Short mmCIF file of C-alpha atoms in Angstrom, two decimals:
data_model
loop_
_atom_site.label_atom_id
_atom_site.label_comp_id
_atom_site.label_asym_id
_atom_site.label_seq_id
_atom_site.Cartn_x
_atom_site.Cartn_y
_atom_site.Cartn_z
CA MET A 20 -5.39 -34.68 -24.49
CA HIS A 21 -3.16 -33.77 -27.45
CA GLY A 22 -1.56 -37.22 -27.39
CA ALA A 23 -0.81 -37.18 -23.66
CA ASN A 24 -2.05 -39.84 -21.27
CA TYR A 25 -3.90 -38.86 -18.09
CA ARG A 26 -4.95 -41.17 -15.29
CA GLY A 27 -8.61 -41.05 -14.40
CA PRO A 28 -9.61 -39.91 -10.91
CA LYS A 29 -11.00 -43.32 -9.95
CA THR A 30 -11.71 -46.86 -11.14
CA PHE A 31 -15.06 -47.23 -12.92
CA ARG A 32 -17.41 -50.17 -12.37
CA THR A 33 -18.23 -50.62 -16.04
CA LYS A 34 -16.85 -49.61 -19.41
CA ALA A 35 -20.01 -47.55 -19.98
CA ASP A 36 -19.33 -45.54 -16.84
CA ALA A 37 -15.75 -44.91 -18.00
CA LEU A 38 -16.91 -43.83 -21.47
CA ALA A 39 -19.53 -41.52 -19.96
CA TYR A 40 -16.86 -39.86 -17.82
CA LEU A 41 -14.56 -39.58 -20.86
CA SER A 42 -17.35 -37.82 -22.77
CA THR A 43 -17.63 -35.16 -20.06
CA VAL A 44 -13.85 -34.66 -20.11
CA GLU A 45 -13.84 -34.28 -23.89
CA ALA A 46 -16.64 -31.73 -23.65
CA ASP A 47 -14.65 -29.77 -21.05
CA VAL A 48 -11.60 -29.84 -23.33
CA LEU A 49 -13.63 -28.45 -26.22
CA ARG A 50 -14.98 -25.67 -23.98
CA GLY A 51 -11.47 -24.92 -22.71
CA SER A 52 -12.54 -25.64 -19.14
CA TRP A 53 -10.63 -28.86 -18.49
CA ILE A 54 -8.00 -28.86 -15.74
CA ASP A 55 -5.55 -31.68 -15.14
CA PRO A 56 -6.88 -33.37 -11.96
CA GLU A 57 -3.33 -34.03 -10.80
CA LEU A 58 -2.61 -30.29 -10.72
CA THR A 59 -5.60 -29.61 -8.48
CA GLU A 60 -4.03 -32.02 -5.99
CA THR A 61 -1.00 -29.73 -5.66
CA ARG A 62 -0.53 -28.62 -2.07
CA PHE A 63 -1.51 -25.02 -1.43
CA GLN A 64 1.92 -24.27 0.03
CA VAL A 65 3.64 -25.30 -3.21
CA VAL A 66 1.44 -22.94 -5.24
CA ALA A 67 1.99 -20.13 -2.71
CA GLU A 68 5.76 -20.53 -3.06
CA GLU A 69 5.45 -20.38 -6.86
CA TRP A 70 3.34 -17.23 -6.51
CA LEU A 71 5.97 -15.58 -4.33
CA ARG A 72 8.70 -16.38 -6.85
CA SER A 73 6.58 -14.95 -9.67
CA ASN A 74 6.45 -11.48 -8.07
CA VAL A 75 9.86 -10.41 -9.36
CA ASN A 76 8.98 -6.69 -9.51
CA LYS A 77 7.46 -6.45 -6.05
CA ARG A 78 9.32 -4.40 -3.46
CA ASP A 79 11.28 -6.23 -0.77
CA SER A 80 9.10 -4.79 2.00
CA SER A 81 5.95 -6.00 0.23
CA LEU A 82 7.41 -9.48 -0.28
CA GLN A 83 8.33 -9.67 3.39
CA ARG A 84 4.80 -8.59 4.34
CA ASP A 85 3.28 -11.27 2.08
CA LEU A 86 5.64 -13.90 3.46
CA GLY A 87 4.70 -12.97 7.03
CA ILE A 88 0.98 -13.22 6.23
CA LEU A 89 1.48 -16.61 4.60
CA GLU A 90 3.60 -18.12 7.35
CA ASN A 91 1.53 -16.83 10.25
CA HIS A 92 -2.05 -16.69 8.99
CA VAL A 93 -2.60 -18.78 5.86
CA LEU A 94 -0.27 -21.78 5.66
CA PRO A 95 -1.16 -23.11 9.12
CA VAL A 96 -4.73 -23.55 7.80
CA PHE A 97 -4.40 -24.26 4.06
CA GLY A 98 -0.73 -25.18 3.64
CA ASN A 99 -1.06 -28.95 3.38
CA ARG A 100 -4.41 -29.02 1.62
CA ALA A 101 -4.83 -29.80 -2.07
CA ILE A 102 -5.50 -26.43 -3.64
CA GLY A 103 -8.41 -27.82 -5.65
CA SER A 104 -10.15 -28.96 -2.46
CA ILE A 105 -10.48 -25.45 -0.99
CA ARG A 106 -13.99 -24.08 -1.40
CA PRO A 107 -15.52 -20.60 -0.88
CA ALA A 108 -16.93 -21.77 2.46
CA ASN A 109 -13.41 -22.62 3.64
CA VAL A 110 -12.16 -19.18 2.62
CA GLN A 111 -15.10 -17.48 4.33
CA SER A 112 -14.45 -19.43 7.52
CA LEU A 113 -10.81 -18.30 7.56
CA VAL A 114 -11.79 -14.68 6.88
CA ASP A 115 -14.32 -14.81 9.72
CA THR A 116 -11.62 -16.14 12.05
CA TRP A 117 -9.32 -13.26 11.10
CA ALA A 118 -12.12 -10.72 11.53
CA SER A 119 -12.79 -11.94 15.07
CA THR A 120 -9.19 -11.27 16.05
CA TYR A 121 -7.82 -8.49 13.85
CA SER A 122 -8.96 -5.12 12.54
CA ALA A 123 -10.88 -4.80 9.29
CA ASN A 124 -7.77 -3.31 7.65
CA THR A 125 -5.59 -6.25 8.67
CA THR A 126 -8.23 -8.81 7.69
CA GLN A 127 -8.58 -7.29 4.22
CA ARG A 128 -4.79 -7.23 3.82
CA HIS A 129 -4.59 -10.94 4.71
CA TYR A 130 -7.42 -11.70 2.31
CA ALA A 131 -5.79 -9.75 -0.52
CA THR A 132 -2.73 -12.01 -0.26
CA LEU A 133 -4.86 -15.15 -0.21
CA ARG A 134 -6.95 -13.98 -3.18
CA SER A 135 -3.81 -13.19 -5.19
CA ILE A 136 -2.53 -16.75 -4.72
CA PHE A 137 -5.79 -18.27 -5.93
CA SER A 138 -5.89 -15.85 -8.88
CA PHE A 139 -2.36 -16.97 -9.76
CA ALA A 140 -3.44 -20.61 -9.54
CA GLU A 141 -6.42 -19.93 -11.81
CA ALA A 142 -4.31 -18.04 -14.36
CA SER A 143 -1.76 -20.88 -14.29
CA GLU A 144 -4.56 -23.41 -14.94
CA ILE A 145 -3.86 -25.24 -11.70
CA ILE A 146 -7.48 -24.76 -10.69
CA LEU A 147 -10.47 -23.98 -12.86
CA ARG A 148 -11.93 -21.27 -10.66
CA SER A 149 -10.78 -19.34 -7.59
CA PRO A 150 -12.72 -20.03 -4.38
CA CYS A 151 -12.45 -16.32 -3.50
CA ARG A 152 -15.98 -15.63 -4.70
CA GLY A 153 -18.71 -13.83 -2.81
CA ILE A 154 -16.58 -13.56 0.31
CA ARG A 155 -17.98 -11.22 2.96
CA LEU A 156 -15.29 -8.91 4.32
CA PRO A 157 -15.48 -6.60 7.35
CA LYS A 158 -15.97 -2.97 6.40
CA ILE A 159 -13.11 -0.59 6.94
CA ARG A 160 -14.14 2.47 8.89
CA GLN A 161 -12.62 5.73 7.77
CA THR A 162 -9.78 6.67 10.09
CA GLU A 163 -10.04 10.09 11.65
CA ARG A 164 -6.73 11.75 10.96
CA PRO A 165 -5.73 14.89 12.85
CA VAL A 166 -5.89 18.31 11.22
CA LEU A 167 -3.08 20.26 12.84
CA THR A 168 -3.15 23.99 13.32
CA THR A 169 -0.29 26.23 12.22
CA ALA A 170 0.61 26.71 15.88
CA GLU A 171 0.83 22.95 16.42
CA LEU A 172 3.01 22.46 13.35
CA LEU A 173 5.33 25.27 14.46
CA SER A 174 5.52 23.76 17.94
CA LEU A 175 6.40 20.36 16.49
CA ALA A 176 9.03 21.86 14.16
CA ASP A 177 10.59 23.66 17.13
CA ALA A 178 10.70 20.42 19.14
CA LEU A 179 12.31 18.59 16.22
CA GLY A 180 15.01 21.18 15.69
CA LEU A 181 16.27 22.80 12.49
CA VAL A 182 17.11 19.77 10.35
CA ASP A 183 14.35 17.38 11.43
CA GLY A 184 11.92 20.28 11.49
CA LEU A 185 12.59 20.85 7.79
CA PHE A 186 12.13 17.10 7.26
CA MET A 187 8.69 17.46 8.86
CA TRP A 188 7.77 20.45 6.67
CA CYS A 189 8.57 18.37 3.56
CA GLY A 190 5.89 15.96 4.75
CA ALA A 191 3.32 18.61 5.67
CA ALA A 192 3.87 21.08 2.81
CA LEU A 193 4.79 18.70 -0.02
CA GLY A 194 2.88 15.61 1.13
CA LEU A 195 5.94 13.41 0.69
CA ARG A 196 6.23 9.99 2.28
CA TRP A 197 8.97 9.52 4.87
CA SER A 198 10.95 7.29 2.49
CA GLU A 199 10.65 9.87 -0.30
CA ILE A 200 12.04 12.66 1.88
CA ALA A 201 14.83 10.42 3.13
CA GLY A 202 15.72 9.68 -0.51
CA LEU A 203 15.97 13.31 -1.63
CA THR A 204 19.41 14.23 -2.89
CA VAL A 205 20.58 17.77 -3.64
CA ASP A 206 20.46 17.17 -7.40
CA ARG A 207 16.73 16.39 -7.12
CA MET A 208 16.15 19.99 -6.02
CA ASP A 209 16.08 22.91 -8.45
CA PHE A 210 16.41 25.79 -6.04
CA ALA A 211 16.20 28.41 -8.80
CA ALA A 212 12.90 27.01 -10.09
CA ARG A 213 11.86 26.00 -6.55
CA THR A 214 10.93 22.46 -7.54
CA ALA A 215 11.65 18.95 -6.25
CA THR A 216 11.87 15.84 -8.41
CA VAL A 217 10.48 12.77 -6.67
CA ASP A 218 11.57 9.66 -8.54
CA ARG A 219 12.91 7.31 -5.86
CA GLN A 220 12.78 6.48 -2.18
CA ILE A 221 14.95 4.86 0.47
CA ARG A 222 14.45 1.17 1.19
CA ARG A 223 14.80 -0.26 4.65
CA ASP A 224 18.27 -1.52 3.73
CA GLY A 225 19.38 2.02 2.84
CA THR A 226 19.36 1.57 -0.94
CA PHE A 227 17.30 3.50 -3.49
CA ALA A 228 14.07 2.09 -4.91
CA LEU A 229 11.53 3.34 -7.42
CA PRO A 230 8.31 4.93 -6.09
CA LYS A 231 5.38 2.67 -5.25
CA SER A 232 3.70 3.42 -8.60
CA ASP A 233 4.16 5.44 -11.77
CA ALA A 234 2.05 8.16 -10.17
CA GLY A 235 4.72 8.40 -7.46
CA ARG A 236 7.15 9.90 -9.97
CA ARG A 237 6.41 13.60 -10.00
CA LEU A 238 7.84 17.11 -10.20
CA LEU A 239 6.61 19.28 -7.35
CA SER A 240 6.68 23.03 -6.96
CA CYS A 241 7.85 24.01 -3.47
CA PRO A 242 6.71 26.91 -1.32
CA VAL A 243 9.29 29.68 -1.58
CA TRP A 244 10.20 29.54 2.11
CA LEU A 245 10.67 25.75 2.07
CA SER A 246 12.87 25.79 -1.03
CA ASP A 247 14.99 28.62 0.44
CA ASP A 248 15.37 26.82 3.76
CA LEU A 249 16.39 23.56 2.06
CA GLU A 250 18.94 25.42 -0.08
CA GLU A 251 20.39 27.14 2.96
CA LEU A 252 20.57 23.85 4.87
CA SER A 253 22.34 22.12 1.99
CA GLU A 254 24.89 24.93 1.74
CA ASP A 255 25.48 25.10 5.49
CA LEU A 256 26.14 21.35 5.62
CA GLY A 257 28.38 21.43 2.56
CA LYS A 258 26.20 19.04 0.58
CA THR A 259 27.12 18.18 -3.02
CA ASP A 260 24.72 17.18 -5.79
CA GLU A 261 24.74 13.45 -5.02
CA ASP A 262 24.49 13.88 -1.25
CA LEU A 263 21.29 13.15 0.64
CA ILE A 264 19.76 16.34 1.99
CA PHE A 265 18.75 14.49 5.15
CA SER A 266 21.20 11.91 6.45
CA THR A 267 23.11 10.75 9.49
CA ASP A 268 26.17 12.74 10.58
CA SER A 269 28.30 10.37 8.52
CA GLY A 270 26.19 10.94 5.41
CA SER A 271 24.48 7.55 5.52
CA PRO A 272 20.75 7.17 4.79
CA LEU A 273 18.36 7.60 7.70
CA ASP A 274 16.77 4.50 9.22
CA TYR A 275 13.08 4.91 10.04
CA THR A 276 13.12 2.27 12.77
CA ASN A 277 15.79 4.33 14.52
CA TRP A 278 14.57 7.81 13.57
CA ARG A 279 11.02 7.32 14.77
CA PRO A 280 11.70 6.39 18.43
CA ARG A 281 14.78 8.61 18.76
CA ILE A 282 13.58 11.76 16.99
CA TRP A 283 9.89 11.72 16.09
CA ILE A 284 8.13 10.33 19.16
CA PRO A 285 9.99 12.50 21.73
CA ALA A 286 9.31 15.63 19.66
CA CYS A 287 5.61 14.79 19.31
CA ASN A 288 5.34 14.23 23.04
CA GLU A 289 7.10 17.54 23.76
CA ALA A 290 4.71 19.36 21.40
CA GLY A 291 1.66 17.78 23.01
CA LEU A 292 0.90 15.68 19.92
CA GLU A 293 1.20 12.21 21.40
CA GLY A 294 0.32 9.45 18.96
CA LEU A 295 0.82 11.55 15.84
CA ARG A 296 2.20 9.48 12.98
CA PHE A 297 4.53 10.91 10.39
CA HIS A 298 2.17 9.59 7.72
CA ASP A 299 -0.54 11.85 9.17
CA LEU A 300 1.35 14.76 7.62
CA ARG A 301 0.25 13.50 4.18
CA SER A 302 -3.33 13.80 5.37
CA MET A 303 -2.52 17.33 6.49
CA ALA A 304 -1.05 18.12 3.07
CA ALA A 305 -4.13 16.76 1.28
CA THR A 306 -6.46 18.71 3.54
CA ALA A 307 -4.45 21.90 2.99
CA LEU A 308 -4.59 21.41 -0.79
CA VAL A 309 -8.34 20.82 -0.86
CA ALA A 310 -9.13 23.57 1.67
CA SER A 311 -6.97 26.11 -0.19
CA GLY A 312 -8.93 25.53 -3.39
CA ALA A 313 -6.58 23.25 -5.35
CA ASP A 314 -8.50 21.03 -7.76
CA ILE A 315 -8.60 17.33 -6.96
CA LYS A 316 -6.40 16.31 -9.92
CA THR A 317 -3.66 18.68 -8.75
CA ALA A 318 -3.92 17.29 -5.23
CA GLN A 319 -3.80 13.74 -6.59
CA ARG A 320 -0.70 14.46 -8.65
CA ARG A 321 1.16 16.23 -5.85
CA LEU A 322 0.50 13.38 -3.43
CA GLY A 323 1.46 10.73 -5.97
CA HIS A 324 -1.85 8.89 -5.78
CA SER A 325 -2.96 6.55 -8.54
CA SER A 326 -6.59 7.61 -8.13
CA SER A 327 -8.38 10.78 -7.04
CA ARG A 328 -10.67 8.67 -4.87
CA MET A 329 -7.73 7.78 -2.64
CA THR A 330 -6.91 11.46 -2.29
CA LEU A 331 -10.42 12.36 -1.17
CA ASP A 332 -11.55 9.28 0.73
CA ILE A 333 -8.39 8.46 2.64
CA TYR A 334 -6.40 11.63 3.15
CA ALA A 335 -8.45 14.80 2.75
CA ARG A 336 -10.36 16.02 5.79
CA ALA A 337 -12.48 19.14 5.90
CA THR A 338 -11.16 21.77 8.30
CA GLY A 339 -13.39 23.66 10.71
CA ASP A 340 -12.78 26.94 8.87
CA ALA A 341 -13.66 25.39 5.51
CA ASP A 342 -16.86 23.92 6.97
CA ARG A 343 -17.84 27.32 8.41
CA ALA A 344 -17.14 29.04 5.08
CA ALA A 345 -19.30 26.46 3.28
CA ALA A 346 -22.16 26.94 5.74
CA ASP A 347 -22.03 30.73 5.35
CA ALA A 348 -21.98 30.43 1.55
CA VAL A 349 -25.05 28.16 1.58
CA GLY A 350 -26.81 30.55 3.94
CA ARG A 351 -26.16 33.53 1.69
CA PHE A 352 -27.37 31.61 -1.36
CA LEU A 353 -30.61 30.47 0.25
CA ARG A 354 -31.35 33.62 2.26
CA PRO A 355 -29.56 36.61 0.70
CA ASP A 356 -31.91 38.90 2.65
CA ARG A 357 -30.50 37.62 5.96
#
C-alpha cells in the first residue's frame, strides 16, 4: 500500500475473485495486520542471522551458545524453510524431538533461542504472529545441590592450598561467581571498610566484561576474617591497586578451562567431594544466608540475582539444623505443655 506495488500470491480465475482478495488485504491494512507475503517467504536461516546481528549488547559467550544451538539443533530442521510456513505443530514436533534426547534444561534453552528468533521476526513484521504459542515444554526438576559442612569446606580449602582456598571462600562466603572472583582487582577491595565492589567479571578471552545484569553490580560486606586474609595475601604477593588478586604467576587472568581440571577437580577428589561444581558454592552461600536469618532481599542483593524467586527456588536449600529448629519451634507452639 502507500503507493507501492505488491504482487499477489497467485493468479485469480476471475476479476471478482481478485477484487475479493484485494478487499481482504485492504481490511488487513486498516487493522494493521497486513504482512508483505514476500517477507514471509524469507528463509528461516536469513532471519536467524539478522537476529544474531541485532544482539549487539549480548555477551560473547551467550552469542557463541546461541550460534551453537542454531547450527546444531535448529537450522538443520528449519534453516531452508520459509519462516511464514512454520506452524506451532512444527515447533512442537522439534521440541518433542529435543526432549527425547536432551535434559529438560537443555530443551528449554534450545527453545528459548528459537522463540527469540520468532519474536524478532514478529517485531520486525516479517511474520504476523510467532508460531511459538501453546508449546508444551518438559518440566525442569529442581536440582539437589549439596549443603557442605564446615568440616568439608575446611577440608576442601586445605586441599586447594592458601591462594586457591581463599578463592573458594570468596565463592562460599560471598556467593560470587567464578568469573567475578577472577575479575577482582585490589582496588575493588576496601580492606578498612571490609567491603568488595563487584562491577565486572573476566571473559573467557581474559578481558573484563560487565556483570550479567544490573543486579550483578553490588557492594558486598565481607566477613572480617576473609577481608583480613585477602589483604594479607595481596600484601604478601606485592599486589598493586590495578592487579588481579587471583592470577597466574605472571599476573595474567586465570582461565577457567585450565583452572578447573588442574586445580579444582583434584582438590575436590582429595577432599572426598567428587563431582562438586564451583557454582555449587553459590548455593551454599544462599543457604547460609537464609539459614542464618538474612531476609530474602538481602540474600538476593548479595548474590546479584534479578529476582528473589531465583534466590529461593534455585539456590537456597534448607539445612538439617534449620529443619530441626523449625520442627522444634512448631512443636513448642502447638504443645507448649510438652
